[in-house]
Coordinates of C-alpha atoms and ligand atoms in Angstrom, one line a residue:
M1 CA 23.6 -0.1 14.2
T2 CA 20.3 0.9 12.9
Q3 CA 18.7 -1.0 10.4
S4 CA 18.0 -0.7 6.6
M5 CA 14.3 -0.6 6.0
L6 CA 14.7 -3.8 4.1
Q7 CA 16.3 -5.2 7.3
Q8 CA 13.4 -4.0 9.1
A9 CA 11.2 -5.5 6.6
Q10 CA 12.8 -8.7 6.7
T11 CA 12.7 -8.6 10.7
Q12 CA 8.8 -8.9 10.4
L13 CA 9.3 -11.7 8.1
D14 CA 11.7 -13.8 10.6
A15 CA 9.1 -13.4 13.3
A16 CA 6.6 -15.5 11.4
F17 CA 9.0 -18.0 10.0
Q18 CA 8.6 -20.3 13.3
Y19 CA 4.9 -20.6 12.7
A20 CA 4.9 -21.0 9.2
N21 CA 6.5 -24.5 9.5
I22 CA 7.8 -24.0 5.8
D23 CA 11.0 -25.6 4.1
E24 CA 14.3 -23.8 4.7
E25 CA 15.2 -23.4 1.3
A26 CA 12.0 -21.5 0.5
R27 CA 12.8 -19.1 3.5
E28 CA 16.2 -18.5 2.1
R29 CA 14.7 -17.8 -1.4
L30 CA 12.3 -15.2 0.3
L31 CA 14.9 -13.3 1.8
Y32 CA 16.6 -11.6 -1.1
P33 CA 15.2 -9.4 -3.7
E34 CA 15.6 -11.2 -7.2
R35 CA 16.9 -7.8 -8.9
T36 CA 16.9 -4.6 -8.6
L37 CA 17.7 -1.9 -11.8
Q38 CA 18.9 1.7 -10.9
V39 CA 18.9 3.9 -14.0
S40 CA 19.8 7.8 -14.2
L41 CA 17.1 10.0 -15.9
P42 CA 18.5 13.1 -17.5
M43 CA 15.7 15.6 -17.6
R44 CA 15.6 19.4 -19.1
H45 CA 13.5 21.7 -16.9
D46 CA 11.6 24.3 -18.5
D47 CA 14.2 26.8 -17.7
G48 CA 16.3 24.9 -19.8
T49 CA 18.7 23.6 -17.2
L50 CA 19.5 19.6 -17.0
K51 CA 19.2 17.6 -14.0
V52 CA 19.9 13.8 -13.5
Y53 CA 17.6 11.9 -11.4
Q54 CA 18.1 8.6 -10.1
A55 CA 15.4 6.0 -10.6
Y56 CA 14.7 2.3 -9.7
R57 CA 12.6 -0.5 -9.9
C58 CA 13.1 -3.4 -7.8
Q59 CA 11.8 -6.9 -8.8
Y60 CA 11.8 -8.8 -5.3
S61 CA 9.8 -12.1 -6.2
S62 CA 8.4 -13.8 -9.2
V63 CA 7.1 -16.9 -7.5
M64 CA 3.5 -16.3 -7.8
G65 CA 3.3 -14.5 -11.0
P66 CA 4.6 -11.6 -13.0
Y67 CA 6.0 -8.6 -10.6
K68 CA 3.5 -6.1 -9.7
G69 CA 4.0 -2.8 -7.9
G70 CA 3.5 0.9 -7.9
I71 CA 5.9 3.7 -8.8
R72 CA 6.3 6.7 -6.5
Y73 CA 8.1 10.2 -7.1
H74 CA 9.4 11.3 -3.4
P75 CA 12.7 12.7 -2.2
N76 CA 13.3 9.5 0.3
V77 CA 13.0 7.3 -2.6
N78 CA 16.6 5.3 -2.7
K79 CA 17.5 1.2 -3.6
D80 CA 16.9 0.6 0.0
E81 CA 13.5 1.9 0.2
V82 CA 12.3 0.5 -3.2
E83 CA 13.5 -2.9 -2.1
A84 CA 11.7 -2.7 1.0
L85 CA 8.4 -1.6 -0.8
A86 CA 8.7 -4.3 -3.4
F87 CA 8.9 -7.0 -0.5
W88 CA 6.0 -5.8 1.0
M89 CA 4.0 -6.1 -2.3
T90 CA 5.3 -9.7 -2.6
F91 CA 3.8 -10.4 0.7
K92 CA 0.5 -8.6 0.3
N93 CA -0.3 -9.9 -3.3
A94 CA 0.4 -13.3 -1.3
V95 CA -2.3 -12.3 1.4
I96 CA -4.7 -11.0 -1.0
K97 CA -4.2 -14.1 -2.8
I98 CA -3.8 -12.8 -6.3
P99 CA -1.5 -14.4 -8.8
Y100 CA 1.2 -11.8 -8.8
G101 CA 5.1 -11.4 -7.4
G102 CA 6.2 -8.1 -6.0
S103 CA 7.8 -5.0 -7.2
K104 CA 8.4 -1.5 -6.9
G105 CA 9.7 1.7 -8.4
G106 CA 10.7 5.0 -7.8
V107 CA 12.4 8.3 -8.6
C108 CA 14.1 10.6 -6.4
I109 CA 12.5 13.7 -6.7
D110 CA 10.4 16.4 -5.1
A111 CA 7.5 16.2 -7.6
T112 CA 5.6 18.9 -5.8
K113 CA 7.8 21.3 -7.6
L114 CA 7.8 20.2 -11.1
T115 CA 5.5 21.9 -13.8
H116 CA 2.9 20.0 -15.7
R117 CA 5.1 19.5 -18.6
E118 CA 8.2 18.5 -16.3
Y119 CA 5.9 15.8 -14.8
E120 CA 5.3 14.6 -18.3
R121 CA 8.6 14.4 -19.3
L122 CA 9.8 12.6 -16.0
S123 CA 7.2 10.1 -16.5
K124 CA 7.9 9.4 -20.1
L125 CA 11.7 9.1 -19.4
Y126 CA 11.2 6.5 -16.6
V127 CA 9.4 4.4 -19.1
E128 CA 12.4 4.7 -21.6
G129 CA 14.6 3.6 -18.8
F130 CA 12.8 0.5 -17.7
A131 CA 11.1 -0.4 -21.0
D132 CA 12.7 -3.7 -21.1
F133 CA 12.3 -4.5 -17.6
I134 CA 8.7 -4.0 -17.5
G135 CA 5.8 -5.7 -19.6
P136 CA 2.4 -7.0 -19.4
D137 CA 3.7 -10.5 -18.5
T138 CA 6.6 -9.7 -16.4
D139 CA 6.4 -6.6 -14.4
I140 CA 3.1 -4.2 -14.3
P141 CA 3.5 -0.9 -12.5
A142 CA 0.9 1.0 -11.1
C143 CA 0.1 4.7 -9.0
D144 CA 1.8 5.4 -5.6
L145 CA 2.9 8.8 -3.9
Y146 CA 3.0 11.5 -6.3
T147 CA 1.8 9.5 -9.2
D148 CA -1.7 9.3 -10.2
E149 CA -4.1 8.1 -13.4
R150 CA -2.3 11.0 -15.6
V151 CA 1.1 9.8 -15.1
M152 CA -0.1 6.1 -15.6
A153 CA -1.7 7.5 -18.9
W154 CA 1.6 9.1 -19.9
M155 CA 3.7 6.0 -19.3
F156 CA 1.3 3.7 -21.2
T157 CA 1.6 6.3 -24.4
E158 CA 5.6 6.0 -24.0
Y159 CA 5.5 2.3 -23.5
R160 CA 3.5 1.9 -26.4
K161 CA 5.4 4.1 -28.8
I162 CA 8.3 2.3 -27.7
K163 CA 7.1 -1.5 -27.8
G164 CA 4.4 -0.9 -30.3
G165 CA 0.8 -2.4 -30.1
N166 CA -1.8 -1.4 -27.6
P167 CA -0.8 -3.3 -24.5
R168 CA -3.0 -1.7 -22.1
D169 CA -2.4 -4.9 -19.5
V170 CA 1.2 -2.9 -19.1
I171 CA 0.3 -0.6 -16.3
T172 CA -2.7 -0.6 -13.8
G173 CA -4.2 2.4 -12.6
K174 CA -5.3 4.1 -16.1
P175 CA -7.9 6.5 -16.8
V176 CA -10.9 4.9 -17.6
P177 CA -11.1 5.9 -21.0
L178 CA -7.6 4.4 -21.7
G179 CA -8.5 1.0 -20.1
G180 CA -8.5 2.0 -16.5
I181 CA -11.4 0.3 -14.3
P182 CA -14.2 2.2 -12.5
G183 CA -13.4 2.1 -8.8
R184 CA -9.6 1.8 -8.7
R185 CA -9.2 5.4 -7.3
S186 CA -11.0 4.5 -4.4
A187 CA -10.0 0.8 -4.2
T188 CA -7.2 0.9 -1.3
G189 CA -9.4 3.2 0.9
Y190 CA -12.6 1.4 0.5
G191 CA -10.6 -2.2 0.6
A192 CA -9.6 -1.0 3.9
Y193 CA -12.9 0.2 5.1
Y194 CA -14.4 -3.3 4.3
S195 CA -11.8 -4.8 6.0
L196 CA -12.2 -3.0 9.3
E197 CA -15.9 -2.9 9.0
F198 CA -15.6 -6.8 8.8
I199 CA -13.2 -7.2 11.6
L200 CA -15.4 -4.9 13.7
E201 CA -18.3 -6.8 13.1
N202 CA -17.0 -10.5 13.6
Y203 CA -14.0 -10.1 16.1
W204 CA -15.2 -7.1 18.4
D205 CA -14.9 -9.5 21.5
Y206 CA -12.1 -11.3 20.9
L207 CA -9.9 -8.2 19.9
G208 CA -10.1 -7.0 23.7
L209 CA -11.8 -3.6 22.0
P210 CA -13.6 -1.2 24.6
E211 CA -17.7 -2.1 24.8
R212 CA -18.9 0.4 22.2
A213 CA -21.3 0.1 19.1
N214 CA -19.3 -0.6 16.0
R215 CA -20.6 2.7 14.6
D216 CA -19.4 4.7 17.6
V217 CA -15.6 4.5 16.9
T218 CA -13.6 7.1 16.6
I219 CA -10.7 7.2 14.1
A220 CA -7.9 9.7 13.3
V221 CA -6.4 9.2 9.7
Q222 CA -3.0 11.0 9.0
G223 CA -2.5 11.7 5.2
F224 CA -5.5 12.7 3.1
G225 CA -4.7 11.7 -0.4
Q226 CA -5.8 8.9 -2.5
V227 CA -5.6 6.4 0.1
G228 CA -6.5 8.2 3.6
F229 CA -9.5 10.2 1.7
W230 CA -11.4 7.7 0.3
F231 CA -10.9 5.5 3.6
A232 CA -12.2 8.5 5.9
K233 CA -15.2 9.1 3.5
K234 CA -16.5 5.7 3.5
C235 CA -16.1 5.5 7.4
F236 CA -18.0 8.9 7.4
E237 CA -20.6 7.6 5.2
H238 CA -21.1 4.9 7.8
G239 CA -21.4 6.8 10.8
M240 CA -18.4 6.1 12.2
K241 CA -16.4 9.0 13.8
V242 CA -13.6 10.6 11.7
V243 CA -12.4 12.9 14.5
A244 CA -9.0 14.2 12.8
V245 CA -7.7 14.0 9.3
S246 CA -4.2 15.7 8.2
T247 CA -1.9 16.6 5.1
I248 CA 1.5 17.4 4.9
N249 CA 1.1 20.5 6.3
Q250 CA -1.6 20.2 9.1
G251 CA -4.3 18.4 10.8
F252 CA -7.7 19.2 11.6
Y253 CA -9.6 17.9 14.7
D254 CA -12.9 17.8 16.0
P255 CA -14.0 15.2 18.9
R256 CA -17.5 15.4 17.6
G257 CA -16.3 14.1 14.3
L258 CA -15.5 16.2 11.0
N259 CA -17.7 16.0 7.9
V260 CA -15.1 14.5 5.9
R261 CA -16.7 15.7 2.0
V262 CA -16.4 19.2 3.8
V263 CA -12.9 18.9 4.7
R264 CA -11.9 17.6 1.0
E265 CA -13.9 20.6 -0.6
A266 CA -12.1 22.9 1.5
L267 CA -8.7 21.8 1.1
D268 CA -9.4 21.7 -2.9
S269 CA -10.6 25.1 -2.9
N270 CA -7.9 26.5 -0.5
Q271 CA -10.3 27.4 2.0
E272 CA -10.1 26.9 5.7
P273 CA -11.3 23.4 6.5
P274 CA -13.5 23.2 9.8
G275 CA -12.0 21.9 13.1
Q276 CA -9.0 22.7 15.5
K277 CA -5.5 23.0 13.8
I278 CA -3.3 20.2 15.2
T279 CA 0.1 19.1 14.0
N280 CA 0.6 15.6 12.6
D281 CA 2.4 14.8 16.0
E282 CA -0.4 15.6 18.0
L283 CA -2.6 13.8 15.5
L284 CA -0.8 10.4 16.1
A285 CA -1.0 11.0 20.0
L286 CA -4.9 11.6 19.9
D287 CA -7.2 9.5 22.4
V288 CA -9.1 7.6 19.8
D289 CA -10.0 3.8 19.2
I290 CA -8.2 3.6 16.1
L291 CA -5.2 5.2 14.4
V292 CA -4.9 5.1 10.8
P293 CA -1.4 6.2 9.3
A294 CA -2.0 6.7 5.6
A295 CA 0.7 8.8 4.6
I296 CA 4.3 7.8 4.4
E297 CA 6.5 5.0 6.2
N298 CA 8.3 5.2 9.5
V299 CA 6.1 7.8 11.3
L300 CA 5.5 5.4 14.2
T301 CA 9.0 4.6 15.9
G302 CA 10.4 4.3 19.4
D303 CA 10.4 7.7 20.1
N304 CA 6.5 8.2 19.9
A305 CA 5.1 5.0 20.3
D306 CA 4.5 5.6 24.1
A307 CA 2.4 8.7 23.4
V308 CA -0.1 6.7 21.2
K309 CA -3.7 6.4 22.9
A310 CA -5.2 4.4 20.1
K311 CA -6.4 0.8 20.9
M312 CA -5.9 -0.4 17.5
I313 CA -3.6 0.6 14.6
F314 CA -4.5 0.2 11.0
E315 CA -2.1 0.7 8.4
L316 CA -2.9 2.2 5.1
A317 CA 0.4 3.4 4.4
N318 CA 3.4 1.0 3.3
G319 CA 5.7 0.6 6.4
P320 CA 4.3 3.3 8.9
T321 CA 5.4 1.4 12.1
N322 CA 9.2 0.7 12.4
N323 CA 9.9 -2.2 14.3
D324 CA 10.7 -0.2 17.8
A325 CA 7.1 0.8 17.8
D326 CA 5.9 -2.4 16.7
R327 CA 7.4 -4.0 19.9
I328 CA 6.0 -1.3 22.0
F329 CA 2.8 -1.8 20.6
N330 CA 2.7 -5.3 21.3
Q331 CA 3.8 -5.1 24.8
R332 CA 1.2 -2.6 25.4
G333 CA -1.6 -4.7 23.7
I334 CA -2.3 -2.2 21.1
K335 CA -3.5 -4.4 18.0
V336 CA -1.5 -3.5 14.8
F337 CA -3.2 -4.5 11.6
P338 CA -0.7 -4.2 9.0
D339 CA 0.1 -2.4 5.8
I340 CA 0.3 -5.9 3.7
L341 CA -3.7 -6.8 4.8
C342 CA -5.2 -3.1 5.3
N343 CA -4.0 -1.8 2.0
S344 CA -4.2 -4.6 -0.2
G345 CA -7.4 -3.2 -1.8
G346 CA -5.7 -1.1 -4.6
V347 CA -3.5 -4.0 -5.9
C348 CA -6.6 -6.3 -5.8
V349 CA -8.5 -3.7 -8.0
S350 CA -5.6 -3.3 -10.2
Y351 CA -5.3 -7.0 -10.8
Y352 CA -9.1 -6.7 -12.0
E353 CA -8.0 -4.0 -14.4
W354 CA -5.5 -6.0 -15.8
L355 CA -7.8 -8.9 -16.2
Q356 CA -10.2 -6.9 -18.1
N357 CA -7.2 -5.3 -20.2
R358 CA -6.0 -8.8 -21.2
H359 CA -9.7 -10.0 -22.1
A360 CA -10.6 -6.8 -23.8
Q361 CA -13.7 -6.4 -21.6
E362 CA -14.8 -3.9 -19.1
M363 CA -16.1 -4.7 -15.8
S364 CA -18.9 -2.6 -13.9
E365 CA -18.2 -0.7 -10.8
E366 CA -20.7 -2.6 -8.8
D367 CA -18.7 -5.8 -9.7
V368 CA -15.5 -4.1 -8.8
D369 CA -16.9 -3.1 -5.5
K370 CA -18.6 -6.5 -4.8
Y371 CA -15.3 -8.6 -5.5
L372 CA -13.3 -6.3 -3.6
K373 CA -15.5 -6.6 -0.6
M374 CA -15.4 -10.4 -0.8
K375 CA -11.6 -10.7 -1.1
M376 CA -11.1 -7.9 1.6
Q377 CA -13.3 -9.8 4.1
D378 CA -11.7 -13.5 3.2
A379 CA -8.1 -12.1 3.8
S380 CA -9.1 -10.6 6.7
R381 CA -10.9 -13.3 8.4
K382 CA -7.9 -15.8 7.6
V383 CA -5.2 -13.2 8.9
V384 CA -7.2 -13.0 12.3
E385 CA -8.3 -16.6 12.6
R386 CA -4.7 -17.2 12.6
H387 CA -3.6 -14.3 15.2
L388 CA -6.3 -16.1 17.6
K389 CA -5.0 -19.6 17.1
L390 CA -1.5 -18.9 17.1
N391 CA -1.5 -16.0 19.8
V392 CA 0.6 -13.9 17.7
P393 CA 0.6 -10.4 16.8
V394 CA -1.7 -9.5 13.7
R395 CA 1.3 -8.8 11.6
T396 CA 3.0 -11.9 12.3
A397 CA -0.1 -13.9 11.5
A398 CA -0.6 -12.0 8.1
Y399 CA 3.0 -13.0 7.3
V400 CA 2.3 -16.5 8.1
L401 CA -0.4 -16.5 5.7
A402 CA 1.6 -15.1 3.0
I403 CA 4.7 -17.3 3.7
K404 CA 2.6 -20.6 3.5
R405 CA 1.2 -19.5 0.2
L406 CA 4.6 -18.3 -1.1
A407 CA 6.4 -21.5 0.3
E408 CA 3.9 -24.1 -1.3
A409 CA 4.6 -22.4 -4.8
I410 CA 8.5 -22.5 -4.2
Q411 CA 8.0 -26.4 -2.9
C412 CA 6.4 -27.3 -6.0
L413 CA 9.8 -26.9 -7.7
G414 CA 11.3 -29.9 -5.2
T415 CA 13.0 -29.1 -2.2
K416 CA 16.7 -30.7 -0.8
D417 CA 14.7 -33.7 0.2
Y418 CA 13.3 -34.4 -3.3
F419 CA 16.5 -33.9 -4.8
T420 CA 18.8 -36.2 -2.4
A421 CA 16.4 -38.9 -2.1
Ligands
NAD501 P1 -0.9 10.6 -1.8 O1 0.4 11.4 -2.3 O2 -2.4 10.6 -2.8 O3 -1.1 11.3 -0.4 C1 -0.5 11.1 0.6 C2 -1.1 12.0 1.6 O4 0.0 12.2 2.8 C3 -1.2 13.6 1.3 O5 -2.4 14.2 2.2 C4 0.2 14.2 2.0 O6 -0.1 15.9 2.2 C5 0.3 13.4 3.1 N1 1.8 13.2 3.6 C6 2.8 13.3 2.8 N2 3.9 13.2 3.5 C7 3.5 13.4 5.0 C8 4.0 13.6 6.1 N3 5.6 13.7 6.2 N4 3.7 13.6 7.0 C9 2.2 13.6 7.2 N5 1.4 13.4 5.7 C10 2.2 13.6 4.6 O7 -0.4 9.2 -1.8 P2 -1.2 7.9 -1.4 O8 -1.3 7.0 -2.8 O9 -2.3 8.2 -0.7 O10 -0.3 7.0 -0.2 C11 -0.4 7.0 0.9 C12 0.1 5.4 1.3 O11 -0.4 4.5 0.8 C13 1.9 5.6 0.9 O12 2.4 4.9 1.7 C14 1.3 4.4 -0.3 O13 2.4 3.7 -0.5 C15 0.4 3.8 0.3 N6 -0.4 2.9 -0.8 C16 -1.0 3.5 -1.6 C17 -1.8 2.8 -2.4 C18 -2.6 3.7 -3.5 O14 -3.3 2.7 -4.4 N7 -2.4 4.9 -4.0 C19 -1.8 1.4 -2.2 C20 -1.4 0.6 -1.4 C21 -0.6 1.5 -0.1

């Protein structure tokens, strides 16, 4: 029987429990979401028709602090997907060590077909539906697939209208004039770059990567949105060879390396980007050092894992590698650096945004970047050290780190030993 996305995610957790040495009760608590709310959003389209869309918010764990997680608009959104994404947020926040639990939200809709007015209406309806479920001290949403700063601004405005006051700390990823933080847009991509740079500089030999200068590495990036673009840009600016990038429609490949800024400018102005055209499937099978899935989940599966030629996979999307592919990569000695480490820079900077809103202060872009880099390097070092010490896959090592932090918090409430003593 095929596993649901949440079951797949929990299998990753199971692999780590035996190395984490935590109390059985903590394990039991981490296996289930605390709650999930489903709401029907009746939306009137510009042509006068009314359609009802299903919206969700899963609050997986509040052990470490208020729930925190983005909201996505995508046709694949359902209860299972949102719960799996909230699960990953819980462990990601623990890996990067910020005082948040994990949550996620979404609407099952193809947002590319919406007009601007419909986009605004949908975003405000989402907040109306979940206003009593979210809040600055309870659950703090943010951007994700097909939701951006503008959507966060609409959602913030709607929340204010319903609840009163000016609670800027209710949502992160806002535009800077509305309390957003400089550097949030690029945070996930830049954070991933800092993690990759640190790993290549410090663990090159241990990782069994080919003998080449760091800067010579070749990289293919699937997905050229908020995450993939900023990551590719930073790699390009630091002299790494980004040989391929792609959007949902197609990819562009040049073995000598693409000028990432030129590709962006071409796509933004509906021009033809440079490079040979390739499909997303071809991109995943390119002979590169590092493959970076930065689009959506489940793109690397048992069906295409054998075709992957990269030596290392750096997961920027959430859940891009399913468990069958993960098993194959482990057998083939391909190192998979997991989403809960690699893409944690976004929520890290969201945390700084929340802090500055709570204190009515402003952080400079330089400080944001400095703290982001420190956090990413610290988490990367701790994960890779566990990976080497325990001799387990990097993903399992990241879960061991997160589980230990979560379990310590759970155990503070008392265990069976305490209550039966
Ligand atoms: P985005 O909407 O800005 O960009 C997504 C990109 O992927 C686009 O280039 C799109 O064309 C491409 N794409 C979409 N469907 C595809 C498909 N089927 N095949 C190939 N390419 C496809 O989204 P984003 O914010 O960049 O998020 C990308 C991933 O990163 C998601 O999994 C998201 O959950 C994760 N993530 C995002 C953030 C963040 O800060 N935005 C933080 C952590 C994780």
